[in-house]
GROMACS .gro file of C-alpha atoms in nm:
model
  263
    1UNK     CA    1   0.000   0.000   0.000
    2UNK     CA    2   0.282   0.238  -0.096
    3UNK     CA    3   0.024   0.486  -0.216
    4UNK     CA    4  -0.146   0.519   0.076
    5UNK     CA    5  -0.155   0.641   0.465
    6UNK     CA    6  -0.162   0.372   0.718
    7UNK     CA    7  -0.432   0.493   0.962
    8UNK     CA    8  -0.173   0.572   1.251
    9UNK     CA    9   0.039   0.770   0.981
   10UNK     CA   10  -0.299   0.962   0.843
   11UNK     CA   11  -0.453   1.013   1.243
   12UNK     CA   12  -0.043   1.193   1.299
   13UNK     CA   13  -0.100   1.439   1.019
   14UNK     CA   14  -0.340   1.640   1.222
   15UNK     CA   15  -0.257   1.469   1.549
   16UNK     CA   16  -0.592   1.360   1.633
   17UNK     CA   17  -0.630   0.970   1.810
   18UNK     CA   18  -0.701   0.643   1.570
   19UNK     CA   19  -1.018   0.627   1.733
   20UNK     CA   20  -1.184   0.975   1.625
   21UNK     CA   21  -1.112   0.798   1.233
   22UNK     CA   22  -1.300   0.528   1.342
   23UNK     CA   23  -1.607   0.738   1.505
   24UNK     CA   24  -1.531   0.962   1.185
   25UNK     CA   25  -1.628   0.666   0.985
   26UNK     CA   26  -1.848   0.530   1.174
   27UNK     CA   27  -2.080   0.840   1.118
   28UNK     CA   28  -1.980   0.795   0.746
   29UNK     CA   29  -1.813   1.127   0.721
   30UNK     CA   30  -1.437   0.918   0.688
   31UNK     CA   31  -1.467   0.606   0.537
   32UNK     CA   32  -1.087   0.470   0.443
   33UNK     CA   33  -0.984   0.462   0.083
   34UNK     CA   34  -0.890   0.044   0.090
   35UNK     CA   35  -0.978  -0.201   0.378
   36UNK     CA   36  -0.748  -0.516   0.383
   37UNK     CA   37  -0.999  -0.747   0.353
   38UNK     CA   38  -0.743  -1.025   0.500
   39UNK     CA   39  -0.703  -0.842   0.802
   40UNK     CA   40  -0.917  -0.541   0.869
   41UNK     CA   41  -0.614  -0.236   0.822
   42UNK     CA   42  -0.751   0.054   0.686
   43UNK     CA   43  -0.554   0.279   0.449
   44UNK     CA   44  -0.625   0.629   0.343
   45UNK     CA   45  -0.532   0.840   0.013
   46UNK     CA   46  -0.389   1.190   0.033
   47UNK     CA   47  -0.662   1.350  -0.129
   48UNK     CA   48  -0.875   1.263   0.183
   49UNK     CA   49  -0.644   1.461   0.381
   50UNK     CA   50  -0.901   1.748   0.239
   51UNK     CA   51  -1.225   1.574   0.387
   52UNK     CA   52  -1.019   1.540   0.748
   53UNK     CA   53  -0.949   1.912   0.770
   54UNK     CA   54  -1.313   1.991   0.716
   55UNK     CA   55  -1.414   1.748   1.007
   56UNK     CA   56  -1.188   1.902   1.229
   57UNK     CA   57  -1.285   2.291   1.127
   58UNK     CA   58  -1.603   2.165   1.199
   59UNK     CA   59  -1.493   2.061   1.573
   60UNK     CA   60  -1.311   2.361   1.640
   61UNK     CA   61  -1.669   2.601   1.477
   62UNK     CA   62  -1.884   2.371   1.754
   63UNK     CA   63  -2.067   2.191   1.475
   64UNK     CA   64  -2.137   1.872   1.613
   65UNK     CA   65  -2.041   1.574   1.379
   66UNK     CA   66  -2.387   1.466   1.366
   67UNK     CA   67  -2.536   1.740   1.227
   68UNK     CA   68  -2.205   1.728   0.976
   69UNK     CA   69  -2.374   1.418   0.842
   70UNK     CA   70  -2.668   1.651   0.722
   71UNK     CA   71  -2.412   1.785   0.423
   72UNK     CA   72  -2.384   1.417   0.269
   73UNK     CA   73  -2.557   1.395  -0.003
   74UNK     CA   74  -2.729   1.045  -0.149
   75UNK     CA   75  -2.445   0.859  -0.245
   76UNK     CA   76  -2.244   1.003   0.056
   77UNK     CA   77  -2.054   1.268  -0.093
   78UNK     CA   78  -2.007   1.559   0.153
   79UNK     CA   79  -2.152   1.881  -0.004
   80UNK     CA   80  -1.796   2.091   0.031
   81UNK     CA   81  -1.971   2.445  -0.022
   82UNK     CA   82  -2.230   2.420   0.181
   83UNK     CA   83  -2.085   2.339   0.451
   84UNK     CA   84  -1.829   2.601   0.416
   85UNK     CA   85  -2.029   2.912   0.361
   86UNK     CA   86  -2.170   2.734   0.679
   87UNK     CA   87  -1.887   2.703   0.846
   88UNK     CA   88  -1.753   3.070   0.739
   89UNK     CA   89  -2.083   3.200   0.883
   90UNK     CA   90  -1.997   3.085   1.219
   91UNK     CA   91  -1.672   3.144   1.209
   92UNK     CA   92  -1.728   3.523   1.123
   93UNK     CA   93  -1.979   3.520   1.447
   94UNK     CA   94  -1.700   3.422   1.665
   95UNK     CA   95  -1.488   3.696   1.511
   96UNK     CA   96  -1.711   3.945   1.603
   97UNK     CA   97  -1.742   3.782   1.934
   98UNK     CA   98  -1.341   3.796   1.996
   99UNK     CA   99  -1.351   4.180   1.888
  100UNK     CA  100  -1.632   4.239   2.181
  101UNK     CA  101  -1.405   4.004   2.393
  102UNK     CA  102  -1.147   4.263   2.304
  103UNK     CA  103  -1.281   4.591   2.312
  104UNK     CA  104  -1.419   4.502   2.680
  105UNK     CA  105  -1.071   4.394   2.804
  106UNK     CA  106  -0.924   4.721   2.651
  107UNK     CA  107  -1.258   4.897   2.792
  108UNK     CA  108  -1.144   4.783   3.119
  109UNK     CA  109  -0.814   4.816   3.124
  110UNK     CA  110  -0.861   5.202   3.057
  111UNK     CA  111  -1.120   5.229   3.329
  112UNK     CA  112  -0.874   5.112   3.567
  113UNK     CA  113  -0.573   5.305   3.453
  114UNK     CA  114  -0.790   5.609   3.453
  115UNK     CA  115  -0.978   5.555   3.823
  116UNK     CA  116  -0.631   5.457   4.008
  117UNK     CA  117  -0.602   5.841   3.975
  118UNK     CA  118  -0.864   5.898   4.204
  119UNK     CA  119  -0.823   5.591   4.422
  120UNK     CA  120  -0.967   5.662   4.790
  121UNK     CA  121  -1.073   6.042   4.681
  122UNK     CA  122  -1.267   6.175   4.940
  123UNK     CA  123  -1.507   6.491   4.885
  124UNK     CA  124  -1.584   6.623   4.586
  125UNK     CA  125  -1.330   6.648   4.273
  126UNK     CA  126  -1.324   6.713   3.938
  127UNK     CA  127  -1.217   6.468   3.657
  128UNK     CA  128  -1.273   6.492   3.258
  129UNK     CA  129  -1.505   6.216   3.110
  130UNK     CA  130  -1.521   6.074   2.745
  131UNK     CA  131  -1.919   6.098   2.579
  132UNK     CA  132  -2.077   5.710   2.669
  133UNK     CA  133  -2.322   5.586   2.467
  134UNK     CA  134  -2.574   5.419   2.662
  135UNK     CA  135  -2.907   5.239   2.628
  136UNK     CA  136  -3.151   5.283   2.912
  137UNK     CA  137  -3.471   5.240   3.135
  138UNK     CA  138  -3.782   5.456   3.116
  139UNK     CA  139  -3.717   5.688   3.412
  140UNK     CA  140  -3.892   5.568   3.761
  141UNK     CA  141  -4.014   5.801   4.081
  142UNK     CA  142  -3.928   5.502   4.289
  143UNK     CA  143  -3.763   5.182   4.241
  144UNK     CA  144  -3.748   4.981   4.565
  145UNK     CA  145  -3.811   4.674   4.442
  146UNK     CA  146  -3.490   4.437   4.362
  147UNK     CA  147  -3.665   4.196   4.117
  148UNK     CA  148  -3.823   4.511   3.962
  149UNK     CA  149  -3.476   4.682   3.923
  150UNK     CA  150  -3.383   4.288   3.767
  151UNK     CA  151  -3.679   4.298   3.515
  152UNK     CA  152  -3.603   4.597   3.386
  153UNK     CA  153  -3.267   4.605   3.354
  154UNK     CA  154  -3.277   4.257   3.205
  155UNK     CA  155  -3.555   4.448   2.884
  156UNK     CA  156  -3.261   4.638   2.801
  157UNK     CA  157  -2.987   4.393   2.828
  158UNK     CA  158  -3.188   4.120   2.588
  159UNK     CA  159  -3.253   4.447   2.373
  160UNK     CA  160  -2.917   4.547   2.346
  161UNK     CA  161  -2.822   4.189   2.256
  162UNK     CA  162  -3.111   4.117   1.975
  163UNK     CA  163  -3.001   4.410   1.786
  164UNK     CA  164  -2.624   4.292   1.825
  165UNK     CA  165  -2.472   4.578   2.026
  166UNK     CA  166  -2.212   4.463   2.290
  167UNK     CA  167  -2.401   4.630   2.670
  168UNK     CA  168  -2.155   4.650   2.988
  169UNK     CA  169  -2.291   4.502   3.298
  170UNK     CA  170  -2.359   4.603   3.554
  171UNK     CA  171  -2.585   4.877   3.510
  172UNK     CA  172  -2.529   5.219   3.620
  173UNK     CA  173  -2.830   5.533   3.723
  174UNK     CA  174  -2.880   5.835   3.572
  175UNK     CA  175  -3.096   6.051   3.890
  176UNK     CA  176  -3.248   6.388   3.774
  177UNK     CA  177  -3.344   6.593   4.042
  178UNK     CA  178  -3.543   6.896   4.033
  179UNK     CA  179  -3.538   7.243   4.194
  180UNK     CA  180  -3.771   7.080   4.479
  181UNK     CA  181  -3.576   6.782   4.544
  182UNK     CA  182  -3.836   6.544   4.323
  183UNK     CA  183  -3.604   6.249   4.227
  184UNK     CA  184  -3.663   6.040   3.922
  185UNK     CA  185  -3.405   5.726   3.814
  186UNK     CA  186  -3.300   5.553   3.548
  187UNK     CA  187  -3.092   5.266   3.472
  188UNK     CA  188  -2.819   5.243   3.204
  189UNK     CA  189  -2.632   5.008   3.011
  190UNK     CA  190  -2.315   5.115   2.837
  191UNK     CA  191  -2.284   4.958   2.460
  192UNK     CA  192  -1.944   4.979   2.290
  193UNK     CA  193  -1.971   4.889   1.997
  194UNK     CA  194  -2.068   5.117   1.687
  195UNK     CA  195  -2.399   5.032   1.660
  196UNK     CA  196  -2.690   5.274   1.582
  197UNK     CA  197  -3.008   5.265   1.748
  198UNK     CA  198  -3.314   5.470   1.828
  199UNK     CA  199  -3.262   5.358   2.181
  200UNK     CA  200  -2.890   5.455   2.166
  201UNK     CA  201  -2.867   5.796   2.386
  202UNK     CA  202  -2.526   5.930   2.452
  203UNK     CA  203  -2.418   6.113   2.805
  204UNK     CA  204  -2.174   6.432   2.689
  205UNK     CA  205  -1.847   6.446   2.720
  206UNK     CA  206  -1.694   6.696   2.976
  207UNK     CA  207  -1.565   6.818   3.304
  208UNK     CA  208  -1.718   6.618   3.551
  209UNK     CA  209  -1.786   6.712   3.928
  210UNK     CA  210  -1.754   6.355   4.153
  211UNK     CA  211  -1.794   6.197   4.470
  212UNK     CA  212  -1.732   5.882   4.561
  213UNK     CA  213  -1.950   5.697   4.795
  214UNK     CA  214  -2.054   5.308   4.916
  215UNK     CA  215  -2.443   5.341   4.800
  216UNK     CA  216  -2.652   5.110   5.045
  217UNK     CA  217  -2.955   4.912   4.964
  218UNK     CA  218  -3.220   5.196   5.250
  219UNK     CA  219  -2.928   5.473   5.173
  220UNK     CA  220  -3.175   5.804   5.133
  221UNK     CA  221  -2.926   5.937   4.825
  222UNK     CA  222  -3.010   6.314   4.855
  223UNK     CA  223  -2.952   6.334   5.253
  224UNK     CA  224  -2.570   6.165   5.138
  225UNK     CA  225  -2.484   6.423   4.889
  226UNK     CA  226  -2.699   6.708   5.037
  227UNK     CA  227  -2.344   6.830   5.206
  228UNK     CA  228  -2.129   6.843   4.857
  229UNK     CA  229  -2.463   6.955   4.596
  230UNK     CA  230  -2.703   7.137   4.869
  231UNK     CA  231  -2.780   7.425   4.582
  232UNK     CA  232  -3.154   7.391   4.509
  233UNK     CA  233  -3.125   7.378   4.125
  234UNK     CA  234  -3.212   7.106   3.869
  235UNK     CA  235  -2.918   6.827   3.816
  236UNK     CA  236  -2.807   6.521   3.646
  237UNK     CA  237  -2.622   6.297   3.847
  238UNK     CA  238  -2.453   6.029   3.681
  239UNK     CA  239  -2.386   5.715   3.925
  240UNK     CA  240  -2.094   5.477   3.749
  241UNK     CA  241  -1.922   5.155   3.895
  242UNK     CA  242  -1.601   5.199   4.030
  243UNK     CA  243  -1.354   4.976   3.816
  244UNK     CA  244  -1.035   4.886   3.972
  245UNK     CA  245  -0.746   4.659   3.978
  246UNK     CA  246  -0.903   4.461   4.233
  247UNK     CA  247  -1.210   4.291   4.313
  248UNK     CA  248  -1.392   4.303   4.631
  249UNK     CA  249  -1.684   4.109   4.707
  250UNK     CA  250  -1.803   4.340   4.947
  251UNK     CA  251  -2.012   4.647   4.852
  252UNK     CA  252  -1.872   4.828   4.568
  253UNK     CA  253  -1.773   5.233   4.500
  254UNK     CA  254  -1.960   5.381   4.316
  255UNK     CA  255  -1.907   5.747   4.190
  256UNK     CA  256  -2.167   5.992   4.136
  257UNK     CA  257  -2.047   6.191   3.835
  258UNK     CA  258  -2.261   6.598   3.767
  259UNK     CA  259  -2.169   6.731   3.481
  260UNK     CA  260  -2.040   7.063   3.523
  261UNK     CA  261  -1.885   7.216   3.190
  262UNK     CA  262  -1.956   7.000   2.842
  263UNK     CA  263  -1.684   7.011   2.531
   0.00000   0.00000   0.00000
């Protein structure tokens, strides 16, 4: 059988185990080129080196094997194109999936960088913030309710991900409060991507007046920052998650972020 791969010699030219050829051909995806009759060896051709690649893009996509079987047509030829252009759809999927992978690590990794700055800050300072683009909530007079601060949040996020833009958990609050101390809230997700949406608002860039503060379950907001923002006139209060270079498990900073002068 000069012509022709012994099946040890054809499962080493991908390095895969003699026993996926035999569940490859058990499925009829592999069948060998020539079967000793005498004694059972298998032998493949180098030609078929072409139908093992395809199995094994196949593994590394996530199709399963069985549905593989689907592209073979009546005489058991495997349907090449098809399952290409099937395969090249996935594999363009997890692309974009990598890049989101990506821009959040780089997303982070800024945040981070930018917030050791201000690591431990107490009082109110001043920092410059990029323009977010962010989907959000309808805005609420009262949210109290956990599961209802779940729900809704959860609309957006499922939202966000139907119409393929890449949202940042966990959420942040956008609080407007009035000249009488009315509060209304919001909740916001951040997307990063470039996508365009009529849900898509965008918070300005700008100089940014902040305060950091632990923000407790009962925590009446506007008695905590009435010593810092005590003037009686209309503001936007941004409240973002602290990033940093470590986790703790505990309750989390938060900083509360009023725009003060937008570029």
């Amino acid at each position: 059988m000069k012509n022709y791969f012994t099946i040890s010699e054809f499962a080493k030219l991908r390095d895969i185990n003699i026993n996926s050829l035999h569940y490859y051909e058990k499925l009829g995806l592999l069948k060998p080129a020539v079967v000793d009759k005498t004694n059972g060896y298998r032998y493949y051709s180098a030609e078929q080196v072409s139908v093992l690649n395809k199995i094994i893009l196949c593994i590394q996509l996530g199709i399963p094997l069985k549905e593989m079987v689907g592209f073979l047509d009546e005489e058991g030829n495997l349907q090449s194109q098809k399952l290409l252009e099937k395969g090249r759809v996935i594999a363009q999927q997890r692309i974009r999936e990598m890049q989101n992978n990506l821009d959040y690590i780089e997303y982070s990794l800024h945040n981070i960088e930018e917030n050791k700055q201000f690591k431990n800050f107490t009082g109110v300072y001043e920092r410059q913030i990029h323009a977010r683009k962010i989907i959000a909530t309808p805005y609420y007079e009262n949210m109290s309710d956990p599961k209802e601060f779940t729900s809704e949040v959860s609309k957006i996020y499922h939202y966000a991900l139907k119409k393929d833009m890449f949202p940042i958990l966990p959420a942040g609050q956008i609080i407007k409060i009035d000249a009488n101390g009315k509060m209304r809230l919001c909740f916001y997700l951040e997307i990063l991507n470039e996508k365009k949406d009529k849900l898509i608002q965008v918070i300005p860039e700008g100089r940014y007046k902040c305060l950091q503060i632990v923000l407790e379950p009962d925590m009446d907001l506007l008695q905590a920052i009435s010593p810092y923002w005590n003037e009686k006139e209309e503001k936007t209060i941004i409240v973002n998650n602290v990033m940093m270079e470590k986790y703790s498990f505990g309750a989390g900073i938060s900083e509360l972020q009023k725009l003060e002068f937008m570029d």
